[in-house]
């Protein structure tokens, strides 16, 4: 029972780290980015190539994956995304689906279509017993890393001047510009960080979620669920939603395997009917 | 007052009159049947895709509802028609009607979920509903699950024309159905109901203020679009004599949107034009690079948005507007 | 080996040409319409089959019985409707003489009526459900059936001290087939199946299923997952310490797919599977095959590639038998009962069912020259599809 809970939490944490970037772009910039999974995939592949071909230690791969995805995010944001911010949601959906298609085919072309794995160091394999509960070491690492990131993110958003400027830019970009806040730059940085986090999550998740060129399509729905159920007012909502989904998904498959796959969709629909703005919506 | 009514009725009648461009288009369609006998298979697919895109158009082009899960209704229609064929009711026209109504029932039931909330919530709920439908079809015994529905036996169309391997009958049948459905759609969007939809799309608050029952109208159009999608799905099931889970897949919903936007939304023929362009493009690219055709489709989408849909697609719409003013 | 075969083939071709030159034009083209999933989640299957088929064609120089062989390759993305449409177009517009490929069961099932209606031979190179060959009298298979491997491992497990098993399969036809054809003989041999778990096809996380397995405390877990999905499961099996807790992992060879095995790391060592082919199969024919395959494609051949390789061989040998005549009934008649030495070992096409008869090997994952391989240690010769014995 506790093991299931633990697995669910680890899974949820992973979803959260990947999806929180999406929560920021969607919630703060009001931009529907279906290609978010592609950044996670990029991070995953960067980590795989570094770890397996060049023997970079696994823990060093994670920040490198973050940087690589963040740079890709920054580049795309400056060149393409920036032209789509002002367009309708429909345009944004089409544009980002297009990006997904391109990323899937390009990765397939470069890396081949088979699944990739990271060779984990010995000390991350197997499991340890904590007070009678079997705990996978790797999942424990995920929880630690993701937990630290969450606290960091929350404090940046709510306490730092950058967070304040970001919130101001989102609330009213025009006024923020008038006050001398560099709105475009703030958006670009935010987007890059969100993409980087996705990359980091992709690198962490390669072990558990699997990594192949269809990754962005496979998990798109999961990320979207996290964001829409959690609401988009900050990072707490998506975090709670991700944990809820992770635990519900794992527990559902454990206890009622026949309908395991329905659980998350049903939760999503029910929540959205009751609270169209998500669980933790800002009062508008 | 009477004169006002008469004027209103007259202007509505004006709007629903056939344009020369439309007549020319249908003549081309009929000609394609005789001039391209080797292409009937892909042409039937185009006709079915066009009908599906038309149903998306009713939602998006006329009521402004963006759906990422419209394939749900396409799938319901396909499975209903397929199951009818499997259990001995292989009369195609009956299957079409029942498939369409089956989808409409589901459309009506789910419309209440969809019409709440904002744009974004709508996107997610439509997507979620489609996923649930997909899972149900995957798990249920009667659909054949991931193996697809085997053993669909179709009878001859109106008791005369047997479906053949070359798709001749299938194409003629699909084309006639498409024609009937477009003509019906023209009547509907030209009616007061259709005009009120456009008003809602333009400004829901103002529409409500002048007394348009916004929610009821949206439920109505959602059900109607589901009916159209169901007929399209039933057509596919009948012409292929096979149904697989793919009729409910996400990419079908995405393709429907894409096709419509290539052709342009809001004038009913966008779906048809888009379907022709999209299918030919897909077929050509897929034959050249079977493994990587998705890349080019993706690139096309990105370019479409960055350059601007209007600039790429203004052509046919503007032409039609011009004709509209002339007539 | 290679060279001698090529010489032999060209001699045969010349002989065929001499005998058929009376009527046939030299260098007519025989078209083979090959439909495979080259996009979407089943891409790895398509790529392996394609590589195998093209390798065989290049080895015989692309000419048989005086006719040029042309492959018309199309992608169906693993979607049955598309497969059916493409097959129809290939038959009607491209005028292909043979259909081939078919990565998944529903794709083959959807297309079967086309083969029957147009009397076109259809060679299934990958899909593995028993019912496929019954769907049309024009279908022959060069891949495998799920039951061949599943029933073999059941027999081996029952004889080797495994009493209690939990099955974990992917929830679609091949998975359910595997579950059934493992459980039935295993129970008949006195074994016990504690639970039958089915994971959805689109399943990111196997953790909950494996936890159930641990809680049931079996001797072994029988796993079938499609080629390419097995890795995540394998990893989590190790992560949960199941390898150390004495729950052995057995199953058909999909989970230790040659294409992926090296990515598993040492965690896969000692896994026992039953399957039709290992890249490590100790025969001269296989050594030459693996070498040529790696050179052409930069990857290790897996069992799927053999479906393509032997499928092309079946088609071209049938053409030789008919002296290049391409009528469907004649070709399919020529295919019945054929047998030859494949890189996987001796195989034949059952004349009654048009299905494949082949050896199934019990293998264990071991390190060979620093790489992981399935090392064969026991052979079940000429296994017919066990699902038919009922």
PDB file of C-alpha atoms in Angstrom, chain C residues 149-346:
ATOM      1  CA  UNK C 149       6.949 -19.118 -28.312  1.00  0.00           C
ATOM      2  CA  UNK C 150       4.387 -18.942 -25.504  1.00  0.00           C
ATOM      3  CA  UNK C 151       3.585 -22.653 -25.468  1.00  0.00           C
ATOM      4  CA  UNK C 152       7.255 -23.588 -25.708  1.00  0.00           C
ATOM      5  CA  UNK C 153       8.270 -21.519 -22.710  1.00  0.00           C
ATOM      6  CA  UNK C 154       5.292 -22.970 -20.786  1.00  0.00           C
ATOM      7  CA  UNK C 155       6.553 -26.454 -21.446  1.00  0.00           C
ATOM      8  CA  UNK C 156      10.101 -25.546 -20.451  1.00  0.00           C
ATOM      9  CA  UNK C 157       9.018 -23.727 -17.288  1.00  0.00           C
ATOM     10  CA  UNK C 158       6.881 -26.643 -16.107  1.00  0.00           C
ATOM     11  CA  UNK C 159       9.815 -29.002 -16.587  1.00  0.00           C
ATOM     12  CA  UNK C 160      12.298 -26.768 -14.817  1.00  0.00           C
ATOM     13  CA  UNK C 161      10.848 -26.322 -11.374  1.00  0.00           C
ATOM     14  CA  UNK C 162       8.615 -23.272 -11.998  1.00  0.00           C
ATOM     15  CA  UNK C 163       5.280 -23.960 -10.315  1.00  0.00           C
ATOM     16  CA  UNK C 164       3.529 -20.646  -9.750  1.00  0.00           C
ATOM     17  CA  UNK C 165       3.412 -17.919 -12.363  1.00  0.00           C
ATOM     18  CA  UNK C 166       1.832 -14.505 -12.800  1.00  0.00           C
ATOM     19  CA  UNK C 167       1.322 -13.449 -16.405  1.00  0.00           C
ATOM     20  CA  UNK C 168       1.706  -9.844 -17.470  1.00  0.00           C
ATOM     21  CA  UNK C 169       0.800  -9.066 -21.072  1.00  0.00           C
ATOM     22  CA  UNK C 170      -0.053  -6.054 -23.156  1.00  0.00           C
ATOM     23  CA  UNK C 171      -3.782  -5.729 -23.606  1.00  0.00           C
ATOM     24  CA  UNK C 172      -4.200  -6.416 -27.324  1.00  0.00           C
ATOM     25  CA  UNK C 173      -4.545  -9.494 -29.511  1.00  0.00           C
ATOM     26  CA  UNK C 174      -0.957 -10.799 -29.501  1.00  0.00           C
ATOM     27  CA  UNK C 175      -0.724 -10.258 -25.751  1.00  0.00           C
ATOM     28  CA  UNK C 176      -3.989 -12.046 -25.054  1.00  0.00           C
ATOM     29  CA  UNK C 177      -2.919 -14.850 -27.407  1.00  0.00           C
ATOM     30  CA  UNK C 178       0.342 -15.215 -25.510  1.00  0.00           C
ATOM     31  CA  UNK C 179      -1.434 -15.254 -22.168  1.00  0.00           C
ATOM     32  CA  UNK C 180      -3.807 -17.960 -23.346  1.00  0.00           C
ATOM     33  CA  UNK C 181      -1.248 -20.192 -25.039  1.00  0.00           C
ATOM     34  CA  UNK C 182       1.086 -19.964 -22.084  1.00  0.00           C
ATOM     35  CA  UNK C 183      -1.520 -20.524 -19.384  1.00  0.00           C
ATOM     36  CA  UNK C 184      -3.301 -23.520 -20.946  1.00  0.00           C
ATOM     37  CA  UNK C 185      -0.328 -25.831 -21.426  1.00  0.00           C
ATOM     38  CA  UNK C 186       1.255 -24.617 -18.207  1.00  0.00           C
ATOM     39  CA  UNK C 187      -1.827 -25.531 -16.189  1.00  0.00           C
ATOM     40  CA  UNK C 188      -2.118 -28.824 -18.070  1.00  0.00           C
ATOM     41  CA  UNK C 189       1.439 -29.604 -16.994  1.00  0.00           C
ATOM     42  CA  UNK C 190       0.474 -29.049 -13.366  1.00  0.00           C
ATOM     43  CA  UNK C 191       1.539 -25.444 -12.995  1.00  0.00           C
ATOM     44  CA  UNK C 192      -0.485 -22.722 -11.327  1.00  0.00           C
ATOM     45  CA  UNK C 193      -1.299 -19.289 -12.751  1.00  0.00           C
ATOM     46  CA  UNK C 194      -1.854 -16.969  -9.794  1.00  0.00           C
ATOM     47  CA  UNK C 195      -3.017 -13.916 -11.694  1.00  0.00           C
ATOM     48  CA  UNK C 196      -3.356 -12.686 -15.246  1.00  0.00           C
ATOM     49  CA  UNK C 197      -2.515  -9.010 -15.571  1.00  0.00           C
ATOM     50  CA  UNK C 198      -3.054  -6.965 -18.692  1.00  0.00           C
ATOM     51  CA  UNK C 199      -1.380  -3.605 -19.137  1.00  0.00           C
ATOM     52  CA  UNK C 200      -2.789  -1.096 -21.628  1.00  0.00           C
ATOM     53  CA  UNK C 201      -0.927  -0.661 -24.886  1.00  0.00           C
ATOM     54  CA  UNK C 202      -0.174   2.967 -24.176  1.00  0.00           C
ATOM     55  CA  UNK C 203       1.241   2.375 -20.751  1.00  0.00           C
ATOM     56  CA  UNK C 204       3.886   4.651 -19.401  1.00  0.00           C
ATOM     57  CA  UNK C 205       4.472   3.069 -16.023  1.00  0.00           C
ATOM     58  CA  UNK C 206       4.553  -0.617 -15.172  1.00  0.00           C
ATOM     59  CA  UNK C 207       5.125  -0.014 -11.466  1.00  0.00           C
ATOM     60  CA  UNK C 208       1.616  -0.912 -10.233  1.00  0.00           C
ATOM     61  CA  UNK C 209       1.530  -4.137 -12.223  1.00  0.00           C
ATOM     62  CA  UNK C 210       4.911  -5.264 -11.000  1.00  0.00           C
ATOM     63  CA  UNK C 211       3.897  -4.474  -7.444  1.00  0.00           C
ATOM     64  CA  UNK C 212       0.968  -6.836  -7.835  1.00  0.00           C
ATOM     65  CA  UNK C 213       3.331  -9.490  -9.070  1.00  0.00           C
ATOM     66  CA  UNK C 214       5.555  -9.053  -6.019  1.00  0.00           C
ATOM     67  CA  UNK C 215       2.566  -9.266  -3.699  1.00  0.00           C
ATOM     68  CA  UNK C 216       1.465 -12.549  -5.307  1.00  0.00           C
ATOM     69  CA  UNK C 217       4.887 -14.147  -4.639  1.00  0.00           C
ATOM     70  CA  UNK C 218       5.161 -16.369  -7.731  1.00  0.00           C
ATOM     71  CA  UNK C 219       8.194 -18.365  -8.854  1.00  0.00           C
ATOM     72  CA  UNK C 220       8.284 -16.496 -12.120  1.00  0.00           C
ATOM     73  CA  UNK C 221       6.601 -13.757 -14.075  1.00  0.00           C
ATOM     74  CA  UNK C 222       5.647 -14.458 -17.678  1.00  0.00           C
ATOM     75  CA  UNK C 223       5.875 -11.295 -19.726  1.00  0.00           C
ATOM     76  CA  UNK C 224       4.727 -10.432 -23.211  1.00  0.00           C
ATOM     77  CA  UNK C 225       5.071  -6.871 -24.379  1.00  0.00           C
ATOM     78  CA  UNK C 226       5.461  -5.694 -27.966  1.00  0.00           C
ATOM     79  CA  UNK C 227       8.986  -5.367 -29.282  1.00  0.00           C
ATOM     80  CA  UNK C 228      10.218  -1.948 -28.277  1.00  0.00           C
ATOM     81  CA  UNK C 229       8.196  -1.518 -25.098  1.00  0.00           C
ATOM     82  CA  UNK C 230       9.963  -4.157 -23.067  1.00  0.00           C
ATOM     83  CA  UNK C 231      12.773  -1.958 -21.883  1.00  0.00           C
ATOM     84  CA  UNK C 232      10.818   0.096 -19.380  1.00  0.00           C
ATOM     85  CA  UNK C 233       9.407  -3.058 -17.884  1.00  0.00           C
ATOM     86  CA  UNK C 234      12.806  -4.722 -17.712  1.00  0.00           C
ATOM     87  CA  UNK C 235      14.267  -1.730 -15.933  1.00  0.00           C
ATOM     88  CA  UNK C 236      11.522  -1.602 -13.369  1.00  0.00           C
ATOM     89  CA  UNK C 237      11.785  -5.329 -12.788  1.00  0.00           C
ATOM     90  CA  UNK C 238      15.349  -4.739 -11.667  1.00  0.00           C
ATOM     91  CA  UNK C 239      14.573  -1.524  -9.836  1.00  0.00           C
ATOM     92  CA  UNK C 240      12.077  -3.353  -7.633  1.00  0.00           C
ATOM     93  CA  UNK C 241      14.678  -5.907  -6.750  1.00  0.00           C
ATOM     94  CA  UNK C 242      12.628  -8.684  -8.315  1.00  0.00           C
ATOM     95  CA  UNK C 243      15.729 -10.180  -9.876  1.00  0.00           C
ATOM     96  CA  UNK C 244      17.195 -10.617  -6.419  1.00  0.00           C
ATOM     97  CA  UNK C 245      13.978 -11.727  -4.728  1.00  0.00           C
ATOM     98  CA  UNK C 246      13.877 -14.922  -6.742  1.00  0.00           C
ATOM     99  CA  UNK C 247      11.009 -14.082  -9.080  1.00  0.00           C
ATOM    100  CA  UNK C 248      12.376 -15.169 -12.438  1.00  0.00           C
ATOM    101  CA  UNK C 249      11.407 -13.450 -15.631  1.00  0.00           C
ATOM    102  CA  UNK C 250      10.356 -15.681 -18.527  1.00  0.00           C
ATOM    103  CA  UNK C 251       8.423 -15.135 -21.729  1.00  0.00           C
ATOM    104  CA  UNK C 252       8.534 -15.020 -25.498  1.00  0.00           C
ATOM    105  CA  UNK C 253      11.665 -13.353 -26.851  1.00  0.00           C
ATOM    106  CA  UNK C 254      10.036  -9.981 -27.543  1.00  0.00           C
ATOM    107  CA  UNK C 255      11.219  -8.636 -24.237  1.00  0.00           C
ATOM    108  CA  UNK C 256      14.848  -9.432 -24.996  1.00  0.00           C
ATOM    109  CA  UNK C 257      14.661  -8.134 -28.544  1.00  0.00           C
ATOM    110  CA  UNK C 258      18.127  -8.172 -30.115  1.00  0.00           C
ATOM    111  CA  UNK C 259      17.619  -4.640 -31.316  1.00  0.00           C
ATOM    112  CA  UNK C 260      17.343  -3.323 -27.754  1.00  0.00           C
ATOM    113  CA  UNK C 261      19.103  -5.834 -25.586  1.00  0.00           C
ATOM    114  CA  UNK C 262      22.357  -3.946 -25.292  1.00  0.00           C
ATOM    115  CA  UNK C 263      20.613  -0.916 -23.897  1.00  0.00           C
ATOM    116  CA  UNK C 264      19.371  -2.910 -20.909  1.00  0.00           C
ATOM    117  CA  UNK C 265      22.714  -3.149 -19.227  1.00  0.00           C
ATOM    118  CA  UNK C 266      23.573  -6.100 -17.055  1.00  0.00           C
ATOM    119  CA  UNK C 267      20.118  -6.131 -15.499  1.00  0.00           C
ATOM    120  CA  UNK C 268      18.918  -8.454 -18.242  1.00  0.00           C
ATOM    121  CA  UNK C 269      21.509 -11.140 -17.557  1.00  0.00           C
ATOM    122  CA  UNK C 270      19.964 -14.511 -16.882  1.00  0.00           C
ATOM    123  CA  UNK C 271      16.515 -13.815 -18.331  1.00  0.00           C
ATOM    124  CA  UNK C 272      15.198 -16.969 -20.011  1.00  0.00           C
ATOM    125  CA  UNK C 273      12.987 -16.665 -23.077  1.00  0.00           C
ATOM    126  CA  UNK C 274      11.725 -18.879 -25.893  1.00  0.00           C
ATOM    127  CA  UNK C 275      11.876 -17.523 -29.400  1.00  0.00           C
ATOM    128  CA  UNK C 276      12.532 -18.215 -33.040  1.00  0.00           C
ATOM    129  CA  UNK C 277      15.717 -16.281 -33.558  1.00  0.00           C
ATOM    130  CA  UNK C 278      18.741 -14.896 -31.798  1.00  0.00           C
ATOM    131  CA  UNK C 279      21.418 -12.863 -33.528  1.00  0.00           C
ATOM    132  CA  UNK C 280      23.770 -15.211 -31.701  1.00  0.00           C
ATOM    133  CA  UNK C 281      22.368 -18.330 -33.451  1.00  0.00           C
ATOM    134  CA  UNK C 282      25.436 -20.460 -34.107  1.00  0.00           C
ATOM    135  CA  UNK C 283      25.268 -21.187 -37.833  1.00  0.00           C
ATOM    136  CA  UNK C 284      27.340 -20.062 -40.789  1.00  0.00           C
ATOM    137  CA  UNK C 285      24.246 -18.734 -42.515  1.00  0.00           C
ATOM    138  CA  UNK C 286      23.431 -16.562 -39.524  1.00  0.00           C
ATOM    139  CA  UNK C 287      26.952 -15.205 -39.100  1.00  0.00           C
ATOM    140  CA  UNK C 288      26.953 -14.056 -42.707  1.00  0.00           C
ATOM    141  CA  UNK C 289      23.468 -12.621 -42.292  1.00  0.00           C
ATOM    142  CA  UNK C 290      24.276 -10.616 -39.160  1.00  0.00           C
ATOM    143  CA  UNK C 291      27.441  -9.258 -40.730  1.00  0.00           C
ATOM    144  CA  UNK C 292      25.719  -8.148 -43.930  1.00  0.00           C
ATOM    145  CA  UNK C 293      22.781  -6.714 -42.013  1.00  0.00           C
ATOM    146  CA  UNK C 294      24.942  -4.676 -39.666  1.00  0.00           C
ATOM    147  CA  UNK C 295      26.967  -3.339 -42.560  1.00  0.00           C
ATOM    148  CA  UNK C 296      23.869  -2.202 -44.437  1.00  0.00           C
ATOM    149  CA  UNK C 297      21.829  -0.813 -41.542  1.00  0.00           C
ATOM    150  CA  UNK C 298      24.103  -0.051 -38.642  1.00  0.00           C
ATOM    151  CA  UNK C 299      21.928  -2.036 -36.241  1.00  0.00           C
ATOM    152  CA  UNK C 300      21.646  -5.595 -35.020  1.00  0.00           C
ATOM    153  CA  UNK C 301      19.026  -7.713 -36.817  1.00  0.00           C
ATOM    154  CA  UNK C 302      16.193  -8.958 -34.624  1.00  0.00           C
ATOM    155  CA  UNK C 303      13.542 -11.620 -35.133  1.00  0.00           C
ATOM    156  CA  UNK C 304      11.347  -9.176 -37.071  1.00  0.00           C
ATOM    157  CA  UNK C 305      14.029  -8.682 -39.722  1.00  0.00           C
ATOM    158  CA  UNK C 306      13.891 -12.400 -40.515  1.00  0.00           C
ATOM    159  CA  UNK C 307      10.219 -12.095 -41.416  1.00  0.00           C
ATOM    160  CA  UNK C 308      11.246  -9.651 -44.134  1.00  0.00           C
ATOM    161  CA  UNK C 309      14.315 -11.582 -45.229  1.00  0.00           C
ATOM    162  CA  UNK C 310      12.641 -14.969 -45.447  1.00  0.00           C
ATOM    163  CA  UNK C 311       9.465 -13.406 -46.824  1.00  0.00           C
ATOM    164  CA  UNK C 312      11.362 -12.068 -49.828  1.00  0.00           C
ATOM    165  CA  UNK C 313      13.022 -15.418 -50.174  1.00  0.00           C
ATOM    166  CA  UNK C 314       9.657 -17.170 -50.202  1.00  0.00           C
ATOM    167  CA  UNK C 315       8.296 -14.832 -52.872  1.00  0.00           C
ATOM    168  CA  UNK C 316      11.326 -15.085 -55.131  1.00  0.00           C
ATOM    169  CA  UNK C 317      11.623 -18.880 -54.776  1.00  0.00           C
ATOM    170  CA  UNK C 318       7.937 -19.197 -55.637  1.00  0.00           C
ATOM    171  CA  UNK C 319       8.565 -17.081 -58.731  1.00  0.00           C
ATOM    172  CA  UNK C 320      11.374 -19.437 -59.710  1.00  0.00           C
ATOM    173  CA  UNK C 321       9.054 -22.392 -59.323  1.00  0.00           C
ATOM    174  CA  UNK C 322       6.468 -20.828 -61.600  1.00  0.00           C
ATOM    175  CA  UNK C 323       9.146 -19.706 -64.069  1.00  0.00           C
ATOM    176  CA  UNK C 324       8.239 -16.109 -63.454  1.00  0.00           C
ATOM    177  CA  UNK C 325       4.507 -16.539 -63.926  1.00  0.00           C
ATOM    178  CA  UNK C 326       2.766 -14.156 -61.537  1.00  0.00           C
ATOM    179  CA  UNK C 327      -0.811 -15.409 -61.295  1.00  0.00           C
ATOM    180  CA  UNK C 328      -1.871 -15.391 -57.662  1.00  0.00           C
ATOM    181  CA  UNK C 329      -3.184 -18.960 -57.267  1.00  0.00           C
ATOM    182  CA  UNK C 330      -0.057 -20.324 -58.950  1.00  0.00           C
ATOM    183  CA  UNK C 331       2.276 -18.375 -56.678  1.00  0.00           C
ATOM    184  CA  UNK C 332       0.503 -19.298 -53.483  1.00  0.00           C
ATOM    185  CA  UNK C 333       0.461 -22.970 -54.576  1.00  0.00           C
ATOM    186  CA  UNK C 334       4.206 -22.762 -55.202  1.00  0.00           C
ATOM    187  CA  UNK C 335       4.773 -21.368 -51.697  1.00  0.00           C
ATOM    188  CA  UNK C 336       3.010 -24.258 -49.946  1.00  0.00           C
ATOM    189  CA  UNK C 337       5.381 -26.771 -48.461  1.00  0.00           C
ATOM    190  CA  UNK C 338       8.565 -24.857 -49.256  1.00  0.00           C
ATOM    191  CA  UNK C 339      11.427 -25.359 -46.850  1.00  0.00           C
ATOM    192  CA  UNK C 340      14.919 -23.942 -46.559  1.00  0.00           C
ATOM    193  CA  UNK C 341      17.716 -23.067 -44.193  1.00  0.00           C
ATOM    194  CA  UNK C 342      17.114 -19.578 -42.855  1.00  0.00           C
ATOM    195  CA  UNK C 343      19.565 -17.657 -40.656  1.00  0.00           C
ATOM    196  CA  UNK C 344      17.225 -18.587 -37.804  1.00  0.00           C
ATOM    197  CA  UNK C 345      17.535 -22.312 -38.557  1.00  0.00           C
ATOM    198  CA  UNK C 346      15.518 -24.692 -40.762  1.00  0.00           C
TER     199      UNK C 346
END
